[in-house]
Every structure is written in structure tokens, then in C-alpha cells.
XYZ file of N, CA, C and O in Angstrom:
500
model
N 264.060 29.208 92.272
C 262.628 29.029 92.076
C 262.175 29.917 90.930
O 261.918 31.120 90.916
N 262.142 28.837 89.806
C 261.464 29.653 88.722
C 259.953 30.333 88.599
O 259.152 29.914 89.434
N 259.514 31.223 87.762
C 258.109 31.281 87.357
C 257.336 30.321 86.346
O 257.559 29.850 85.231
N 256.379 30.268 87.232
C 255.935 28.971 85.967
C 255.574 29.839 84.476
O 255.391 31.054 84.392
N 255.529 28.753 83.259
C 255.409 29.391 81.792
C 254.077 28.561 81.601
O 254.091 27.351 81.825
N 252.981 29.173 81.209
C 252.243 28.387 81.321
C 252.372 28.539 79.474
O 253.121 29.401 79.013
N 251.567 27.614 78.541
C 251.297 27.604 77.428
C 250.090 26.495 76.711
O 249.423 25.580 77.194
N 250.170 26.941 75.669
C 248.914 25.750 75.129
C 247.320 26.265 74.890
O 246.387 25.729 74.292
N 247.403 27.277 75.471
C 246.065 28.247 74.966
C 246.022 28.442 73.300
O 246.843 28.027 72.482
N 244.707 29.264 73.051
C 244.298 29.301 71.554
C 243.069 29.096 70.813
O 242.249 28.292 71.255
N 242.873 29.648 69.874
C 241.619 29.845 69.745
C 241.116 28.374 68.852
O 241.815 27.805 68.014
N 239.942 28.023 69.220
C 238.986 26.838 68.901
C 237.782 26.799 69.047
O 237.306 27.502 69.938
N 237.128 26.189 68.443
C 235.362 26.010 68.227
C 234.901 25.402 69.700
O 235.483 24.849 70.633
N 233.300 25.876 69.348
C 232.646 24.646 70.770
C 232.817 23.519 70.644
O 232.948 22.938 69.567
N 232.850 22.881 72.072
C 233.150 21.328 71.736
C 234.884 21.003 71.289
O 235.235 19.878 71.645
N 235.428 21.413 70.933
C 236.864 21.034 71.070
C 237.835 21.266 71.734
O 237.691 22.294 72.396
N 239.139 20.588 71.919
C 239.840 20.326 73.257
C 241.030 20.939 73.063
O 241.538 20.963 71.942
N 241.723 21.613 74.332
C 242.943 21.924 74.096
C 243.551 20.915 75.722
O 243.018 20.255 76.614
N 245.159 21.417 75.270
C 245.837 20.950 76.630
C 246.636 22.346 77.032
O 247.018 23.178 76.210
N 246.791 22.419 78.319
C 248.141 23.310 78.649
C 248.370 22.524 79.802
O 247.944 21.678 80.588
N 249.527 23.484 79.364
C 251.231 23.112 79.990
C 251.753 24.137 80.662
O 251.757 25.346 80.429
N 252.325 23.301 81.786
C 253.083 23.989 82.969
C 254.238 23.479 83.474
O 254.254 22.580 84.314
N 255.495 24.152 82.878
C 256.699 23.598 83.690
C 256.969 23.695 84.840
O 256.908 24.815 85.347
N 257.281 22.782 85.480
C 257.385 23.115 87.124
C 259.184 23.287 87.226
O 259.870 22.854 88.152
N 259.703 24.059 85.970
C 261.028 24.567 86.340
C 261.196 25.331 87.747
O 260.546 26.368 87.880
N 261.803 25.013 88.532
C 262.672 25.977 89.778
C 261.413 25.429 91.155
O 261.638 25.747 92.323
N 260.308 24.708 90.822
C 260.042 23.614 92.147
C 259.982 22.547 91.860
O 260.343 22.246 90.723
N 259.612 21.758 92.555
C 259.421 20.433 92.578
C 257.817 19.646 93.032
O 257.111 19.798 94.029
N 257.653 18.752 91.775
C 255.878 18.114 91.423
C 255.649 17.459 93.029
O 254.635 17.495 93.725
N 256.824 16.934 93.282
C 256.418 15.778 94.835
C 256.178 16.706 96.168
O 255.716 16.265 97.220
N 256.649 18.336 95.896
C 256.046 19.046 97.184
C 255.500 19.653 97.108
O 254.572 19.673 97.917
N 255.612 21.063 95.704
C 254.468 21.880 95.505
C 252.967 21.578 94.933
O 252.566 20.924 93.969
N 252.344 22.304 95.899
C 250.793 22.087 95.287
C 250.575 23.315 93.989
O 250.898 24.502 93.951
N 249.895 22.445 93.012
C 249.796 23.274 91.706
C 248.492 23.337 91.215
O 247.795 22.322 91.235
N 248.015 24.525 90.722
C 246.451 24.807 90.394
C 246.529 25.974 89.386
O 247.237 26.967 89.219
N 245.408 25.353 88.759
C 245.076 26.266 87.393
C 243.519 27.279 87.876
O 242.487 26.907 88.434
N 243.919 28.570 87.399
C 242.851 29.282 87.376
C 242.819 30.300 86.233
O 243.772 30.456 85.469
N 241.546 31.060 86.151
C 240.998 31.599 85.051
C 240.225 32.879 85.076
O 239.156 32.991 85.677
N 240.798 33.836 84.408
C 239.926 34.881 84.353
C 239.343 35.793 83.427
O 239.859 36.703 82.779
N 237.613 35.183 83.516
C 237.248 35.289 82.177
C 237.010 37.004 81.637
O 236.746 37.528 82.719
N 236.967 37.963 80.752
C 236.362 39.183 80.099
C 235.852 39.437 81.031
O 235.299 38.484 81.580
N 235.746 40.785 81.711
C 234.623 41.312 82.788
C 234.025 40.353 84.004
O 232.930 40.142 84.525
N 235.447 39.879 84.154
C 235.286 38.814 86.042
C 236.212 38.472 86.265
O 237.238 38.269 85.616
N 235.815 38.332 87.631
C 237.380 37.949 88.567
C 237.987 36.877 88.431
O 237.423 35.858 88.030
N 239.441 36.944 88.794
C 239.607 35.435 88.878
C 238.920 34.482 89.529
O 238.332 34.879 90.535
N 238.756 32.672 89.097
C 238.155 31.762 89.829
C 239.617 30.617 89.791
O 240.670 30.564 89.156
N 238.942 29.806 90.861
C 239.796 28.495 90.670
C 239.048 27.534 90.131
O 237.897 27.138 90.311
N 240.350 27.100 89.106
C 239.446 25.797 88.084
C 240.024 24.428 88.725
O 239.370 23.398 88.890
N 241.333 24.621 89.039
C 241.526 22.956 89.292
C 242.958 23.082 89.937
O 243.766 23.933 89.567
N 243.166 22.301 90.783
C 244.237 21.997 91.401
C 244.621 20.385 91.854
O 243.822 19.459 91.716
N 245.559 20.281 92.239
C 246.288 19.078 92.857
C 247.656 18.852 93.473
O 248.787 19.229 93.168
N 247.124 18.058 94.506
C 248.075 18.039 95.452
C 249.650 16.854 95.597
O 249.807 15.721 95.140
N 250.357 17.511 96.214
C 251.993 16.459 95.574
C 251.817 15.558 96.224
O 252.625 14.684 95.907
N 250.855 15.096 97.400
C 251.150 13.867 98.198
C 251.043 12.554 97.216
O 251.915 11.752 96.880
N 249.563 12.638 96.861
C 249.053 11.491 95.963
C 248.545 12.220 95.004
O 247.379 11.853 94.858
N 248.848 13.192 94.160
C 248.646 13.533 92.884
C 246.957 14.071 92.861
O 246.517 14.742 91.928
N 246.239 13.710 93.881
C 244.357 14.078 93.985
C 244.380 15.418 93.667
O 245.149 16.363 93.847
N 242.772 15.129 92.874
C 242.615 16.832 92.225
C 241.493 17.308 92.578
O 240.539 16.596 92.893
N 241.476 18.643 92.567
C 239.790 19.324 92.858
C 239.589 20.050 91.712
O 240.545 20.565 91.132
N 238.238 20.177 91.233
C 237.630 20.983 90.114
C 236.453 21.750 90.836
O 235.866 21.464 91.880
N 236.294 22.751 90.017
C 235.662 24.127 90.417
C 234.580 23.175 89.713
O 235.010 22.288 88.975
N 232.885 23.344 89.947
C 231.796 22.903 89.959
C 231.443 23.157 87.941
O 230.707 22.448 87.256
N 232.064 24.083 87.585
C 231.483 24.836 86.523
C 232.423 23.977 85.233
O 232.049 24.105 84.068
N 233.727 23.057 85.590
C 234.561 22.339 85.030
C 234.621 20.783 85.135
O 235.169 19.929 84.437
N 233.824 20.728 86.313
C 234.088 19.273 86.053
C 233.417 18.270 85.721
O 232.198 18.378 85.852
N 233.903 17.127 85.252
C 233.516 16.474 83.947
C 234.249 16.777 83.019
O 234.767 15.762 82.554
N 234.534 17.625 82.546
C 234.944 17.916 81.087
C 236.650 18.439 81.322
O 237.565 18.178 80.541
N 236.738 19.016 82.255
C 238.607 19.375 82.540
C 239.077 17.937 83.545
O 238.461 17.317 84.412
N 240.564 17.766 82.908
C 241.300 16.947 83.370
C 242.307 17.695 84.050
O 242.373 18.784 83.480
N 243.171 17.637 85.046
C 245.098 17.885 85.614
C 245.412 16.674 85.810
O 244.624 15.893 86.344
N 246.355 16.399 85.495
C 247.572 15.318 85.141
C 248.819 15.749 85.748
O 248.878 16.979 85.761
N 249.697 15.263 86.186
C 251.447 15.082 85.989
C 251.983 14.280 85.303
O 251.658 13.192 84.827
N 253.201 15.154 85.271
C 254.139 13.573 84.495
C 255.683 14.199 84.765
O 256.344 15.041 84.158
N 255.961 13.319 86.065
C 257.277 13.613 86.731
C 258.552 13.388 85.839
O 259.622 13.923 86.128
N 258.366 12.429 84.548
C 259.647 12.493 84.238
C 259.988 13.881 82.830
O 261.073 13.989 82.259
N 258.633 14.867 82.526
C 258.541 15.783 82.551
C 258.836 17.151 82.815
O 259.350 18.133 82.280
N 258.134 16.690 84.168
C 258.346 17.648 85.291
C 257.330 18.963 84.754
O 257.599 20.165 84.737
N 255.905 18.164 84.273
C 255.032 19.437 83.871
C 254.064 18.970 84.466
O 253.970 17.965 85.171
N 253.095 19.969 84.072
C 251.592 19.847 84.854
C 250.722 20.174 83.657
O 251.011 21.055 82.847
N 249.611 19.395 83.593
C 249.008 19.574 82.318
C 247.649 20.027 83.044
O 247.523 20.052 84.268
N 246.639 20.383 82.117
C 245.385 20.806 82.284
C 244.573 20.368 80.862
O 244.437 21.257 80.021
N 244.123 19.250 80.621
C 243.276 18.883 79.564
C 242.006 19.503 79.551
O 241.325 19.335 80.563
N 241.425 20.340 78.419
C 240.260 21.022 78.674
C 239.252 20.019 77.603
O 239.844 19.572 76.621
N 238.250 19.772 77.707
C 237.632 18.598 76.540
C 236.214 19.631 76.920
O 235.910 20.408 77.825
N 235.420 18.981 75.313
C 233.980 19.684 75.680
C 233.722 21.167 75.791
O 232.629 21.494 76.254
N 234.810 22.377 75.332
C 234.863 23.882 75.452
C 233.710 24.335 74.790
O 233.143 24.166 73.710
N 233.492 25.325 76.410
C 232.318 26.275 75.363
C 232.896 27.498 75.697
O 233.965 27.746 76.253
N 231.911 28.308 75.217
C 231.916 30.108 74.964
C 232.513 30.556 76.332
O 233.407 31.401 76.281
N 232.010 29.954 77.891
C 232.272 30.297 78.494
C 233.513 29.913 79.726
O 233.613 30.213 80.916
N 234.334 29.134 78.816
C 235.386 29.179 79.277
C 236.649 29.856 78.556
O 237.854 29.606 78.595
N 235.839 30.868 77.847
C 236.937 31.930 77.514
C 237.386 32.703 78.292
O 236.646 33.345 79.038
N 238.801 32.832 78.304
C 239.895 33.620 79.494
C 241.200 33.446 79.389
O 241.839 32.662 78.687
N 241.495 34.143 80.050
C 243.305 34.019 80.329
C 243.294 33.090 81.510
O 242.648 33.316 82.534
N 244.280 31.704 81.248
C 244.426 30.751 82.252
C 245.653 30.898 83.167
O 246.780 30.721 82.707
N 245.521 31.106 84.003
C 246.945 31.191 84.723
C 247.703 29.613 85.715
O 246.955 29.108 86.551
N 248.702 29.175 85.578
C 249.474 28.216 86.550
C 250.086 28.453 87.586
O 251.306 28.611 87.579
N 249.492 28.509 88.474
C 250.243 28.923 90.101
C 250.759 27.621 90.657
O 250.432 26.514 90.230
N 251.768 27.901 91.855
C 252.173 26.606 92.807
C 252.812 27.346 94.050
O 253.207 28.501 94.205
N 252.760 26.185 94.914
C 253.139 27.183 96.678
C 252.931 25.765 97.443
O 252.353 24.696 97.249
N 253.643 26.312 98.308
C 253.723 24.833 99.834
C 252.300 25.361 100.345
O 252.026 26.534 100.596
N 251.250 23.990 100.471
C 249.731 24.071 101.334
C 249.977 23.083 102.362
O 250.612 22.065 102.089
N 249.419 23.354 103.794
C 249.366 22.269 104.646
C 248.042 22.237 104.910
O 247.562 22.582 105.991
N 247.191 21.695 103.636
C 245.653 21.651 104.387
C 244.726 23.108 104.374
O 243.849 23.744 104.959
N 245.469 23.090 103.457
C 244.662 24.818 102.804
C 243.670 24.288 101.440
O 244.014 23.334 100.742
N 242.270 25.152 101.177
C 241.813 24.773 99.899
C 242.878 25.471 98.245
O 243.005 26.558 97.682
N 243.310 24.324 98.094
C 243.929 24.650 97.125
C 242.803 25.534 96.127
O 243.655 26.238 95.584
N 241.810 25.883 95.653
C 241.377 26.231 95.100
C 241.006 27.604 95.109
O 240.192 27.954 94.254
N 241.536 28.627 96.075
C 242.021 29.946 96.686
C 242.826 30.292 96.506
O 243.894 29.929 96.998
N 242.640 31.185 95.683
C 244.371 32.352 95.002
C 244.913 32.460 96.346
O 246.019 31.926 96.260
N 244.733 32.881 97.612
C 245.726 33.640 97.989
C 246.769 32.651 98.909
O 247.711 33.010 99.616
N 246.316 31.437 98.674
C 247.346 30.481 99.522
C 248.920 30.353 98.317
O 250.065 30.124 98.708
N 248.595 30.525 97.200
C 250.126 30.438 96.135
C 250.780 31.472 96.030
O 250.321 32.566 95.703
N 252.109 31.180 96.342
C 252.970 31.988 96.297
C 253.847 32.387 94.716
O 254.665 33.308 94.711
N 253.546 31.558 93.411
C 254.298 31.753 92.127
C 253.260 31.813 91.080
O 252.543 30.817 90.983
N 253.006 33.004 90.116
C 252.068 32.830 89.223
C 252.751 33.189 88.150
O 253.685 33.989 88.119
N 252.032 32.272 86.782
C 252.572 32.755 85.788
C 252.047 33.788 85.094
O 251.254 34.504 85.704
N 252.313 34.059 83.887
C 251.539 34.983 83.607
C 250.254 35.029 82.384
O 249.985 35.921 81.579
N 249.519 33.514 82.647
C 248.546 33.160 81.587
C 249.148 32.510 80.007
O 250.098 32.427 79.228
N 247.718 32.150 80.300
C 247.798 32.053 78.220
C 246.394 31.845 78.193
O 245.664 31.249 78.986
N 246.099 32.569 76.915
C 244.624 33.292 76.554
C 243.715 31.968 75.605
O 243.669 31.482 74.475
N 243.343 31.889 76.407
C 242.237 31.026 76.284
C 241.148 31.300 75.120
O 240.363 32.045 75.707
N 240.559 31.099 73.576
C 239.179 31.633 73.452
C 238.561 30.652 72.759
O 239.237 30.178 71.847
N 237.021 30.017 72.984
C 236.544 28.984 72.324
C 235.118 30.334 71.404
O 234.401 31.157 71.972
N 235.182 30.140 70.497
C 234.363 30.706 69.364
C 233.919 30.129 68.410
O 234.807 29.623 67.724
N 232.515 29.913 67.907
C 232.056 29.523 66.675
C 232.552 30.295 65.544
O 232.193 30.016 64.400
């Protein structure tokens, strides 16, 4: 069981889009549940988005959605996070976690058991 690598962060204007990427080296997309979170300059971590291995369904944190996508793509074997529409305040370090949930809110750090170790996020005029 690897650590996930997350990547794809970087700096960009308001209004434009990045993607990151998450290898799901050392688990597997069809059992682990996988979720992206974020922690912006002077605040705690939050949860931005997750989804679950049964049927791929996702949840977004209130402050993302609309404008963030999560995706799979099993023959991959990554997990994406499409960010569209960035502003100022989704600057942060993004992190990719994953862990076995039976009916837990994926959107709660403390149910994952593997984190990576970010990639720095900054949208700036």
C-alpha cells in the first residue's frame, strides 16, 4: 500500500482551471474511498470532495460546488480533481487521501487512513 502522489497544482489567474492527479498506486479505485482536501494560509484543513468505489458518486464541500469536478479512470488507475472557475480563495495546499468507509461521511479527515503530501495550489491576478 502505497502513498498517494498527488500533483497538478500551480500557479494561475482568476477564472482559470487546473486538474490534479492522484495515483491510486498500492490500492485499489473499486474499494478505496478517495477524497480531496485543502488547506488554505491561516486555516484548517476542510473537505473539498470525495467519492465513493461502489458507483463512483461524489460529494462536494458547499464552497466548491459547481465549479470542482472528481473523476476516475480505472484503466489509469488515477483520481482526478478538475478545478474550473478559480478564485483567490481557493488558494492552498491540496492533499489526496483514501481508506476503507462503511457509511462514514467521506468528507471527514479522520475516517482516511493514507495521505499524501499536497500540491500547492495558488490562483492570483
Amino acid at each position: 500500500q502505497a502513498q498517494p502522489v498527488e500533483s497538478g497544482g500551480g500557479l494561475v489567474q482568476p477564472g482559470e482551471s487546473l486538474r490534479l492527479s492522484c495515483p491510486a498506486s498500492g490500492f485499489h479505485l473499486d474499494g478505496w474511498t478517495v477524497g480531496w482536501f485543502r488547506q488554505a494560509p491561516g486555516k484548517e484543513r476542510e473537505g473539498v470532495s470525495c467519492m465513493s468505489p461502489d458507483d463512483g458518486s461524489t460529494s462536494y464541500s458547499n464552497s466548491v460546488k459547481g465549479r470542482f469536478t472528481m473523476s476516475r479512470d480505472f484503466a489509469k488507475s488515477t483520481v482526478y480533481l478538475q478545478m474550473n472557475s478559480l478564485k483567490p480563495e481557493d488558494t492552498g495546499v491540496y492533499f489526496c487521501a483514501a481508506g476503507l468507509m462503511y457509511g462514514a461521511d467521506c468528507l471527514v479527515a479522520q475516517y482516511y487512513d493514507t495521505w499524501g503530501r499536497g500540491t500547492r495550489v495558488t490562483v492570483s491576478s
